[in-house]
CSV table of C-alpha atoms in Angstrom, one decimal:
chain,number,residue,atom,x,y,z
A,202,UNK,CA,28.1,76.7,-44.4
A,203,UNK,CA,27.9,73.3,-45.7
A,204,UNK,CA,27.9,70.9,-42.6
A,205,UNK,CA,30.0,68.4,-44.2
A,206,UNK,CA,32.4,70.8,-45.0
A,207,UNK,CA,35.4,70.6,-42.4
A,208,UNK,CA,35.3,66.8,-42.9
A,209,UNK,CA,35.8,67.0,-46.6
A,210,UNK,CA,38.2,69.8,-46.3
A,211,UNK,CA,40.1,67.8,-43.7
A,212,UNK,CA,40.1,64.9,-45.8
A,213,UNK,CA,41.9,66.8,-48.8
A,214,UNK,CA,44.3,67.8,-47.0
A,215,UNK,CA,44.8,64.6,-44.7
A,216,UNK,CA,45.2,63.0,-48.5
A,217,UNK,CA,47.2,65.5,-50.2
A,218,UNK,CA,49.7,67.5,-47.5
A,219,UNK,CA,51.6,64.3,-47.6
A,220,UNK,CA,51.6,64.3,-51.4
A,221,UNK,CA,53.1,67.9,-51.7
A,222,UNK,CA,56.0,67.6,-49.0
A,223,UNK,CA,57.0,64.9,-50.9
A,224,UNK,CA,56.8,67.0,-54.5
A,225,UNK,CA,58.6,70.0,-52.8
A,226,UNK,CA,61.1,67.6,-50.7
A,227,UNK,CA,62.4,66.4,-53.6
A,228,UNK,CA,62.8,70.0,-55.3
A,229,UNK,CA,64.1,71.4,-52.2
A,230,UNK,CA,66.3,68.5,-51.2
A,231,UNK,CA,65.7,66.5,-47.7
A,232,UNK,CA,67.7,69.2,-45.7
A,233,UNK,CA,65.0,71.7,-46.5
A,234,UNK,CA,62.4,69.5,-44.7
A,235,UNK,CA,60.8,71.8,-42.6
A,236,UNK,CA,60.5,74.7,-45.8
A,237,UNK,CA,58.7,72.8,-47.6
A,238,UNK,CA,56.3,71.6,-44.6
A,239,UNK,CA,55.9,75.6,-43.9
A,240,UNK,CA,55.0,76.1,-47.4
A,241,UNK,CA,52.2,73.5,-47.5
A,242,UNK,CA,51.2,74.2,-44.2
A,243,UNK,CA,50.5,78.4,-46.0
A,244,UNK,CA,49.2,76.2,-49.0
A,245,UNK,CA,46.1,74.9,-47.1
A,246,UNK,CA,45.9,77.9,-44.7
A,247,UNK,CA,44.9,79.9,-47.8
A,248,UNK,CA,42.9,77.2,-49.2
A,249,UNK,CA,40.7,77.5,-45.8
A,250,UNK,CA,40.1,80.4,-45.9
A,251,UNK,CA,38.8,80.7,-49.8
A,252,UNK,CA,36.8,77.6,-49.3
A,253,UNK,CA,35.3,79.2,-46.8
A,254,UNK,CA,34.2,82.0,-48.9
A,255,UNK,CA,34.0,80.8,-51.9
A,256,UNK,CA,33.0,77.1,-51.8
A,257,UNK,CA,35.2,73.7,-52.3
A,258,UNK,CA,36.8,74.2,-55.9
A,259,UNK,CA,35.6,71.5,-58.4
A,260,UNK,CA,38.9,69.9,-58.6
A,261,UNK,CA,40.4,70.4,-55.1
A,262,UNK,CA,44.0,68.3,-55.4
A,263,UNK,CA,44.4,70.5,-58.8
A,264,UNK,CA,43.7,74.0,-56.9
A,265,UNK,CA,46.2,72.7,-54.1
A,266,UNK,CA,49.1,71.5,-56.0
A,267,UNK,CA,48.8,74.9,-58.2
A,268,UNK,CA,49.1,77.2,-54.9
A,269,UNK,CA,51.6,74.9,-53.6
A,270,UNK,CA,53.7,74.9,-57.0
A,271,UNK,CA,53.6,79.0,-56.8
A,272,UNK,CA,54.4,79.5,-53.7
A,273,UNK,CA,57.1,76.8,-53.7
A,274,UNK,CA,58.5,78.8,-56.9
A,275,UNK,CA,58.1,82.3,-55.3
A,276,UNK,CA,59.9,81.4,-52.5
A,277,UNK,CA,62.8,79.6,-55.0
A,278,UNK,CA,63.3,82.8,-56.5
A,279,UNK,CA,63.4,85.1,-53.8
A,280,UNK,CA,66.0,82.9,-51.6
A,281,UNK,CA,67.6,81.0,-54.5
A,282,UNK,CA,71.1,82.9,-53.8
A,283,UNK,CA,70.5,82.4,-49.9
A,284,UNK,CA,69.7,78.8,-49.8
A,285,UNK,CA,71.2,76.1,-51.2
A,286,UNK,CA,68.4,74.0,-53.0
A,287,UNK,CA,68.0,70.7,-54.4
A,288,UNK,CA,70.6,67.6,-54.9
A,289,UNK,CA,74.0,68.1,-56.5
A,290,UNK,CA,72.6,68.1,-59.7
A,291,UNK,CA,69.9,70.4,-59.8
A,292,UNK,CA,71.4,72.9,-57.4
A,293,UNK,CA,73.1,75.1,-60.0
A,294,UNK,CA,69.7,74.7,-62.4
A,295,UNK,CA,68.2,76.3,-59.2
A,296,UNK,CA,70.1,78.9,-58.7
A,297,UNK,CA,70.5,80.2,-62.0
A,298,UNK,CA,67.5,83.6,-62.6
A,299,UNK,CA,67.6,81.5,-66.5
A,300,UNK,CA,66.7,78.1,-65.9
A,301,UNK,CA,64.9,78.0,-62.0
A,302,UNK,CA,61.5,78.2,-63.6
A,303,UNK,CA,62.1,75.6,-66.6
A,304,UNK,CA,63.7,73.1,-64.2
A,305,UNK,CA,61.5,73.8,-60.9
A,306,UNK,CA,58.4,72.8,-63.7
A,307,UNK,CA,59.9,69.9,-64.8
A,308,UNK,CA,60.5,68.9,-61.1
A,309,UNK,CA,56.9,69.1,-60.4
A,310,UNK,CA,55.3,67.1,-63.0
A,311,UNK,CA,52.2,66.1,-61.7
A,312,UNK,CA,52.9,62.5,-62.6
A,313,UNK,CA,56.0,61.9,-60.8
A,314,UNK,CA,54.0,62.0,-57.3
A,315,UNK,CA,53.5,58.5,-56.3
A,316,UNK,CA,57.5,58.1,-56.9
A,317,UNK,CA,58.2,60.9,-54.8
A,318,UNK,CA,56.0,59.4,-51.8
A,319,UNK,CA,57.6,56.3,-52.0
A,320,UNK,CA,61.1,57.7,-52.1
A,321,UNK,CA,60.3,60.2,-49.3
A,322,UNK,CA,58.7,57.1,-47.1
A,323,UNK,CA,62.4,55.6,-47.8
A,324,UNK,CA,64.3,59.1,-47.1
A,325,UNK,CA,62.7,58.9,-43.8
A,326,UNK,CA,64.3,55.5,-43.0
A,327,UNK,CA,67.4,56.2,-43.4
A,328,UNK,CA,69.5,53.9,-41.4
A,329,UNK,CA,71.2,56.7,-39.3
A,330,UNK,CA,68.1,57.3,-37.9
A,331,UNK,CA,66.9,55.3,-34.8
A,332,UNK,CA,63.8,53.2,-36.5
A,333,UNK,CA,60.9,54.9,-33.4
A,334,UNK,CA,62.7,58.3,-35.2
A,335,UNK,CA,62.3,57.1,-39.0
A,336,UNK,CA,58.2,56.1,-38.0
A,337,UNK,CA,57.8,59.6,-36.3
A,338,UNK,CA,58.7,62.0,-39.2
A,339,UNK,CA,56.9,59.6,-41.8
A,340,UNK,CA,53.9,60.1,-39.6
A,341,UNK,CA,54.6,63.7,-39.5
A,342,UNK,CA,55.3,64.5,-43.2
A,343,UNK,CA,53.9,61.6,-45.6
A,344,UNK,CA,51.1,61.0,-43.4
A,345,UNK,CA,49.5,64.5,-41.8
A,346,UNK,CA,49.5,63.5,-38.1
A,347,UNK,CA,49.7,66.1,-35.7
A,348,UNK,CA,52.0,66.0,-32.7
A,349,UNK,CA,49.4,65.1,-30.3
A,350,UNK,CA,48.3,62.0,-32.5
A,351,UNK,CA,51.9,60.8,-32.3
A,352,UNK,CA,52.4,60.9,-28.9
A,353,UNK,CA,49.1,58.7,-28.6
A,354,UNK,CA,50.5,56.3,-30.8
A,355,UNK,CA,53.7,56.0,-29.2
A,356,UNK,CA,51.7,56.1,-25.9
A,357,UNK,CA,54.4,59.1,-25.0
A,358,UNK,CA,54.3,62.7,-24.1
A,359,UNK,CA,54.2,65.3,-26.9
A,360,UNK,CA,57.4,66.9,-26.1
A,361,UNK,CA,58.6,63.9,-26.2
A,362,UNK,CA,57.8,63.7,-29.9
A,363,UNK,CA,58.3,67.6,-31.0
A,364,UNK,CA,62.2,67.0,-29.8
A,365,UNK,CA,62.3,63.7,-31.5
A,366,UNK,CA,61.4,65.4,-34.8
A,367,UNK,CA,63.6,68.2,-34.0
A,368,UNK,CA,66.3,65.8,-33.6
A,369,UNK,CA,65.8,63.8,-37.2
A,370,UNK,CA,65.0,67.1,-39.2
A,371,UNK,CA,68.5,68.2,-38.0
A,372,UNK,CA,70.2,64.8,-39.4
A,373,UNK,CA,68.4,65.7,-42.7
A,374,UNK,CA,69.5,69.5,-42.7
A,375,UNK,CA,73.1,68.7,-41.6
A,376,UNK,CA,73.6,65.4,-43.6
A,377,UNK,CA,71.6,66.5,-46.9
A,378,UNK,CA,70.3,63.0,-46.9
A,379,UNK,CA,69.0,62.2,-50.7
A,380,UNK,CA,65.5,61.4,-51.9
A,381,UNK,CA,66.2,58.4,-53.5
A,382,UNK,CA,65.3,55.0,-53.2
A,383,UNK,CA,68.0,52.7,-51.4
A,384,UNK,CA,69.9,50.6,-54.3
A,385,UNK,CA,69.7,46.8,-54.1
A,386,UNK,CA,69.4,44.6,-51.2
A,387,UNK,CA,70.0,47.7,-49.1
A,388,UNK,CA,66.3,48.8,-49.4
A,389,UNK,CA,64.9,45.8,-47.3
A,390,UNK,CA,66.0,46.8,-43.7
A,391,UNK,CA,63.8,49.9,-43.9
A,392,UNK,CA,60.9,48.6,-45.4
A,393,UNK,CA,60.2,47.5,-41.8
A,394,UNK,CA,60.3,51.3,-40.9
A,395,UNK,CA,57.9,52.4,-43.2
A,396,UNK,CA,55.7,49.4,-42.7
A,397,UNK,CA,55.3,50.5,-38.9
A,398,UNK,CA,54.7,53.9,-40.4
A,399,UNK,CA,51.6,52.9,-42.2
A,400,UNK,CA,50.6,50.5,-39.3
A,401,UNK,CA,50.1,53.3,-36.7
A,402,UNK,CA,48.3,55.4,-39.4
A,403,UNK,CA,45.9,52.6,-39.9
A,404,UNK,CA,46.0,52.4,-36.3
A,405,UNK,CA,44.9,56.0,-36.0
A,406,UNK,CA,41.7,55.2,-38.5
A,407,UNK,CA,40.9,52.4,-37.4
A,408,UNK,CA,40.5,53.5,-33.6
A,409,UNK,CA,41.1,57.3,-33.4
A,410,UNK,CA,43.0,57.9,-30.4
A,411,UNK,CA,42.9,61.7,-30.9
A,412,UNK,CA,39.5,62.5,-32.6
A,413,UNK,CA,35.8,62.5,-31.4
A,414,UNK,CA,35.2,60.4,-34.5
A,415,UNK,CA,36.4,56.3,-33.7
A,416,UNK,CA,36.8,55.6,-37.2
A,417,UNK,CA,38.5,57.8,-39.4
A,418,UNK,CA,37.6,56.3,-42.9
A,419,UNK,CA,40.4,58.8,-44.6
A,420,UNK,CA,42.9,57.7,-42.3
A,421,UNK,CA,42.1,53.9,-43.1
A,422,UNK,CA,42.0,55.1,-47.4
A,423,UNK,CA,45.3,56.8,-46.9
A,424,UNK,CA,46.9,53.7,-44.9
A,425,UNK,CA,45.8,51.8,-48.1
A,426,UNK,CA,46.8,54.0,-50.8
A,427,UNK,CA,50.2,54.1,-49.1
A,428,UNK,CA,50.4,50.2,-49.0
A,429,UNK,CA,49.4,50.2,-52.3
A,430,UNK,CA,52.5,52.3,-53.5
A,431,UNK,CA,54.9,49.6,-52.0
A,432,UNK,CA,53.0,47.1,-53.8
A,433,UNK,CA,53.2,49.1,-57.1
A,434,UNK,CA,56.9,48.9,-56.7
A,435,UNK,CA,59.1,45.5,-57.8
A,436,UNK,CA,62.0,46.9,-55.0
A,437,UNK,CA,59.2,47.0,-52.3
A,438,UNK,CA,56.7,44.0,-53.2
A,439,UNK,CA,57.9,42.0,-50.2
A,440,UNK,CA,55.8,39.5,-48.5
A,441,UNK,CA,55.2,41.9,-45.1
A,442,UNK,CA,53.7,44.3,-47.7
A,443,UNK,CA,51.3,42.3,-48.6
A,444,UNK,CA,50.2,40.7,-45.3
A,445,UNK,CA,49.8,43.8,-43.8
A,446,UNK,CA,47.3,45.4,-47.2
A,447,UNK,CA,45.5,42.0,-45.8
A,448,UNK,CA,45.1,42.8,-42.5
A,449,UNK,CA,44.3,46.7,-43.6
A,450,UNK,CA,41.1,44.8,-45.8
A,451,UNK,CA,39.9,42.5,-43.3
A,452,UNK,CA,39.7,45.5,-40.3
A,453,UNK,CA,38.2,47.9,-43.0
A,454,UNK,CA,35.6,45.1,-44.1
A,455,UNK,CA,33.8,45.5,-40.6
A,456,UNK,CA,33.7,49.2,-40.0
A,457,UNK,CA,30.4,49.9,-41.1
A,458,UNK,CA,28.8,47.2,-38.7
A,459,UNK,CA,31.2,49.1,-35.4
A,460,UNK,CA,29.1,51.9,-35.1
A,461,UNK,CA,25.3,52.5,-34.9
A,462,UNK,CA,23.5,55.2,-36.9
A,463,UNK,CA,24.0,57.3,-33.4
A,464,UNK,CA,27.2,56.5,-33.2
A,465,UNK,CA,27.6,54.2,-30.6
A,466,UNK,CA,30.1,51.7,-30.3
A,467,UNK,CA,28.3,48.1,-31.2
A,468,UNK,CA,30.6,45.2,-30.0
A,469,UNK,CA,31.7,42.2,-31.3
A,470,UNK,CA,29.3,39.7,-30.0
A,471,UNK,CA,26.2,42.2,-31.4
A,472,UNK,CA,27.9,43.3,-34.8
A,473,UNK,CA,25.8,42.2,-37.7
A,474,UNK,CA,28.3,40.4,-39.7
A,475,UNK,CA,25.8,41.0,-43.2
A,476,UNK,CA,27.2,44.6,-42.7
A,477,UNK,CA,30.6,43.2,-43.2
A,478,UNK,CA,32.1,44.4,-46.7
A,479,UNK,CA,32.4,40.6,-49.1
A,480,UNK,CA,34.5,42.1,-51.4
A,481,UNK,CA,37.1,43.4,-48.7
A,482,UNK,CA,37.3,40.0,-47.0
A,483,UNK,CA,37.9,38.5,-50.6
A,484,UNK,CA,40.7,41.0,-51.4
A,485,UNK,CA,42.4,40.3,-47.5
A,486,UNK,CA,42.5,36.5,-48.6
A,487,UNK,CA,44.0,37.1,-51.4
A,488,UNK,CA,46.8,39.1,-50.0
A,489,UNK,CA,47.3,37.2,-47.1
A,490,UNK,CA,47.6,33.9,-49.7
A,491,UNK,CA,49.8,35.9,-51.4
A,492,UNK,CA,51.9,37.1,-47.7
A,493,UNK,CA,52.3,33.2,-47.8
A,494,UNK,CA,55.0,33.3,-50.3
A,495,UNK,CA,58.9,33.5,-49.1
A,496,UNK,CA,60.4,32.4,-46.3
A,497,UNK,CA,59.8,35.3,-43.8
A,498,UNK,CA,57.3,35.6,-40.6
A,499,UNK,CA,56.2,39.6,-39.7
A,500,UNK,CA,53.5,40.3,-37.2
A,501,UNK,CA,51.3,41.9,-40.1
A,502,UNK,CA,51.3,37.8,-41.1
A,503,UNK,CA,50.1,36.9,-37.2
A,504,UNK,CA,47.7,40.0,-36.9
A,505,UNK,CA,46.4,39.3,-40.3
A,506,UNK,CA,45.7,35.6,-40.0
A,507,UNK,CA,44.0,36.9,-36.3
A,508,UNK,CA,41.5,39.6,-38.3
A,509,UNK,CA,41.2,36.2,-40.6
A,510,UNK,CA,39.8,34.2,-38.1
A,511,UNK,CA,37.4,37.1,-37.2
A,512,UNK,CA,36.1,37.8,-40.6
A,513,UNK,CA,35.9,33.8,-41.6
A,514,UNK,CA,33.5,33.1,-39.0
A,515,UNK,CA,29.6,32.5,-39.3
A,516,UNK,CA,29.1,34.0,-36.0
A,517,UNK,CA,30.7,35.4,-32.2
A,518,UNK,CA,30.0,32.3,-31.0
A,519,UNK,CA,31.6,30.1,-33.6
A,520,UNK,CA,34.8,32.3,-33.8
A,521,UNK,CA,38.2,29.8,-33.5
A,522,UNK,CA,39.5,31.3,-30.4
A,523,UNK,CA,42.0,28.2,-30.2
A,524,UNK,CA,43.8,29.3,-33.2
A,525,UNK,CA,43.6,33.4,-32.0
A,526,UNK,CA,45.2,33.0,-28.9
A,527,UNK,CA,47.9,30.9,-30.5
A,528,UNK,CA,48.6,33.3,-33.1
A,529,UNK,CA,48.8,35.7,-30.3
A,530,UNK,CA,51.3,33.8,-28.2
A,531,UNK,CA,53.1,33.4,-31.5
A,532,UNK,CA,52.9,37.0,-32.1
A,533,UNK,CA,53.8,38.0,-28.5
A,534,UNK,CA,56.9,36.1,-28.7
A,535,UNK,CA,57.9,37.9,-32.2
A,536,UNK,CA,57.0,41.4,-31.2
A,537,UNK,CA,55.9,41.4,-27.1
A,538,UNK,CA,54.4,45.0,-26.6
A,539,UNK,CA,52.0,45.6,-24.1
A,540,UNK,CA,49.1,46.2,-26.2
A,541,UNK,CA,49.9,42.6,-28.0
A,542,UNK,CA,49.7,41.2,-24.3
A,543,UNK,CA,46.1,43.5,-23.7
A,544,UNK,CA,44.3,41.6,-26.7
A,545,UNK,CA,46.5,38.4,-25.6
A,546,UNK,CA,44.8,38.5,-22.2
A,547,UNK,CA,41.1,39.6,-23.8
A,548,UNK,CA,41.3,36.2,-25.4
A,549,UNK,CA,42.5,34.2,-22.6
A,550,UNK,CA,39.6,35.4,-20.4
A,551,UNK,CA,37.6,34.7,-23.5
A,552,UNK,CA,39.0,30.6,-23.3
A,553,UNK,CA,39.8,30.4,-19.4
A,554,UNK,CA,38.0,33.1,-17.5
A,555,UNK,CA,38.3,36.3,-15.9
A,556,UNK,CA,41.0,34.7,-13.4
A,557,UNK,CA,43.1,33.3,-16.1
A,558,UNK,CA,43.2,36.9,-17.9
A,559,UNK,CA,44.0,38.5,-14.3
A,560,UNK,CA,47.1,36.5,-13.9
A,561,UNK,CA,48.3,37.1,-17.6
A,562,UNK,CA,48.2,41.0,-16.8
A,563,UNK,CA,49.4,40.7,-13.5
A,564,UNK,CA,53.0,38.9,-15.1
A,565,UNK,CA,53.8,41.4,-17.8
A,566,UNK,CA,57.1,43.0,-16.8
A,567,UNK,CA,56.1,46.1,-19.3
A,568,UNK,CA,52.7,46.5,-17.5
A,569,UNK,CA,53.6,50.4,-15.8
A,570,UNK,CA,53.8,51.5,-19.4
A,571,UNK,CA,50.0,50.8,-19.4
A,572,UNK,CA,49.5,53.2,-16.8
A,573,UNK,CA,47.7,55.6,-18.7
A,574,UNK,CA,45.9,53.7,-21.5
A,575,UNK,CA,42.4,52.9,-21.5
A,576,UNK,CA,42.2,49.7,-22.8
A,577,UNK,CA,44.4,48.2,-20.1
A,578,UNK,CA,42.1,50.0,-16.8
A,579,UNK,CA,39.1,49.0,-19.2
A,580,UNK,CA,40.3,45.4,-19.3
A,581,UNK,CA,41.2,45.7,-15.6
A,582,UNK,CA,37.6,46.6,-15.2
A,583,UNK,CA,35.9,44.0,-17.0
A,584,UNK,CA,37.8,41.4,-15.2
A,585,UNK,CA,37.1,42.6,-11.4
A,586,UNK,CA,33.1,42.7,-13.0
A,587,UNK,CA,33.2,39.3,-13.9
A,588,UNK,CA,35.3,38.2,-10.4
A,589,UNK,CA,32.2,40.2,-8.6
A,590,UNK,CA,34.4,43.2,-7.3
A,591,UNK,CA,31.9,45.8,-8.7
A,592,UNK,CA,33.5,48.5,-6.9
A,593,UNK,CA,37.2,47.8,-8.5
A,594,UNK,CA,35.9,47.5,-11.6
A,595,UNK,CA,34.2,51.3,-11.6
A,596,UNK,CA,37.0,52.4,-10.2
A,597,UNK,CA,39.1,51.1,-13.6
A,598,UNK,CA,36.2,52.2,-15.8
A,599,UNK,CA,36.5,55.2,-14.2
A,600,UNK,CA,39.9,55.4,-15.0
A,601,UNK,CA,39.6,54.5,-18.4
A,602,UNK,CA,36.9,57.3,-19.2
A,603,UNK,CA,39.5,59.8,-17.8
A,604,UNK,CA,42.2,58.7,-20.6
A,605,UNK,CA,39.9,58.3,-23.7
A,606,UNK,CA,39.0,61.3,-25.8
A,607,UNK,CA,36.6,59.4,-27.9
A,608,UNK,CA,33.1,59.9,-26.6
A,609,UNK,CA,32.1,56.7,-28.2
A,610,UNK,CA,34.6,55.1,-26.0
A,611,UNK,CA,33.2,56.8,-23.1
A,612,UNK,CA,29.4,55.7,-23.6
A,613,UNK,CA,30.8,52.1,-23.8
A,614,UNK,CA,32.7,52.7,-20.6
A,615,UNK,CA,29.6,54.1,-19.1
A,616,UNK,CA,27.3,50.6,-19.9
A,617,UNK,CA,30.2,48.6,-18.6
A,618,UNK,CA,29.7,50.2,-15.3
A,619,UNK,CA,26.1,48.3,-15.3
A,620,UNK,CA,27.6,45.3,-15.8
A,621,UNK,CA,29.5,42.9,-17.7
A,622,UNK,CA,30.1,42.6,-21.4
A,623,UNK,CA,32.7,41.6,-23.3
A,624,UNK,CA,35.8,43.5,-24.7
């Protein structure tokens, strides 16, 4: 078998299983959530296992949509007088043996896909649905994420998460929520929703907290693609959106030079900026420059303007930590997580020292939430290096090899067990 099979295989279907729960959300109405999950979830089963046999199909999304569309119109049939399917106004059309198939293949027009995404994303945020709820099951449907790569995010257990999206998939089959775009100025309070949504996703590509590969380059294209959609969109174009497609292009621009051809993690001081992508940079300034417009302030502006000062300078050395570490006080202030207050502190040791750093984890009242994440005991660990208490800081390294499943993560862990290097 190919090598490069599974990963192009779990592309696909990273790409499209969002797509098709949107197409069959909207034909089956939001109640029916979790059927049309099941039925692209049997979509790409059977996929699987004819690729397997027979090879990768020359047009992939085409071959997916078609088994998804029959299936989807079996089952429509077969429970049409059992289940109530569809909104108000295409129930009956539905329902009727005459006019199920001429309506179900108008509802599935191929080119009615990227609207359906967008109004699922907005489905999803519906405002009687607590916001951490809203991200989850945009995570879940729109975006492919497994359970386990939720939980990561949310840095919570997975039952945790498999109750939460119990929860909001009941609201939807109880309520029979529409799939519709909010009307007005009411679409704007869960923009914020999906943006978070697409953030973790990027998140997830960007620094795989659930895969043996650190950068997951179809996570980081489908993070994009789904910024791109609210772009597309006069309703969604607002100034968040397009400060966080800039912060999406300046992170992207430097993932070739993160890795060596082994697949080792190279750090910031030895990346080799000529590896960074130009043309990405270029299109982050130009949607940062155009984040600058209105009168608003989001933490995709502060986190972009950060990746800005990164990606602006001639070298490690020459890097404006001044400006960083006020944009991450700024951004502390606006949104303080604990993860915010990690790469806070990673600067502050980088300006004032390993004690400085020390005392800027010690004060954070959230800091038992870091318990079990691996940047914080890998943090913890630098610092005691650099103080000279070799034997706390292995003790965090330690630690932090324990709670990574990246392997990468865990050779880096390893060298910083020799001695120090920087974060």
């Amino acid at each position: 078998m190919d090598p490069h099979f599974h990963t192009t295989v779990q592309h696909l279907f990273r790409h499209q299983s969002g797509k098709l729960v949107a197409v069959l959300t909207r034909i089956f109405g939001v109640h029916n959530l979790q059927l049309a999950e099941d039925v692209v979830q049997d979509s790409l089963l059977v996929a699987l296992e004819q690729w397997k046999i027979k090879g990768i199909p020359a047009n992939p999304e085409g071959w997916l949509f078609m088994v998804a569309k029959n299936k989807a119109l079996n089952l429509l049939k077969k429970q049409r007088s059992s289940i109530a399917f569809g909104d108000a106004q295409t129930q009956a059309l539905l329902q009727s043996g005459y006019t199920v198939e001429t309506t179900f293949r108008q509802l599935a027009e191929e080119e009615l896909i990227k609207d359906d995404q967008l109004r699922m994303m907005f489905a999803c945020c519906h405002p009687g649905v607590a916001e951490e709820n809203q991200i989850t099951l945009i995570l879940k449907t729109l975006c492919g994420f497994s359970t386990a790569e939720i939980a990561r995010a949310f840095l919570q257990p997975e039952d945790t998460i498999s109750k939460r999206l119990y929860r909001t998939k009941e609201f939807f089959r109880q309520n029979k929520i529409p799939m519709e775009l909010p009307p007005g100025e009411s679409i704007k309070p869960r923009i914020e929703a999906v943006l978070s949504a697409i953030y973790l996703l990027f998140n997830e590509g960007y620094n795989s907290t659930h895969s043996e590969d650190l950068i997951r380059r179809d996570v980081l294209e489908e993070a994009r693609l789904l910024t791109l959609l609210l772009i597309a969109n006069e309703h969604t174009r607002e100034p968040a959106v397009y400060a966080l497609l800039a912060l999406i292009c300046f992170h992207t621009a430097r993932s070739d030079s993160r890795l060596s051809p082994a697949g080792e993690i190279i750090l910031l001081p030895d990346q080799d900026r000529k590896q960074w992508n130009a043309g990405l940079i270029q299109q982050g300034t130009y949607y940062l420059n155009r984040a600058s417009y209105g009168p608003s302030m989001s933490r995709y502006h502060l986190e972009a303007a950060i990746a800005h000062e990164h990606c602006s300078a001639a070298s490690f050395e020459t890097t404006n930590w001044g400006n960083i570490l006020r944009y991450y006080t700024w951004l502390y202030a606006l949104v303080p997580s604990p993860v915010t207050a990690l790469n806070k502190a990673i600067v502050v040791m980088q300006l004032e020292g390993p004690q400085a750093a020390l005392l800027e984890l010690e004060t954070l009242p959230s800091k038992t939430r870091l318990a079990d994440y691996y940047i914080y005991h890998s943090l913890l660990g630098e610092i005691q290096s650099r103080l000279g208490d070799r034997v706390g800081a292995n003790q965090h390294f330690t630690r932090a090899m324990q709670l990574t499943r990246s392997e990468a993560e865990r050779k880096v862990l390893e060298k910083k067990m020799l001695g120090p290097t920087l974060l």
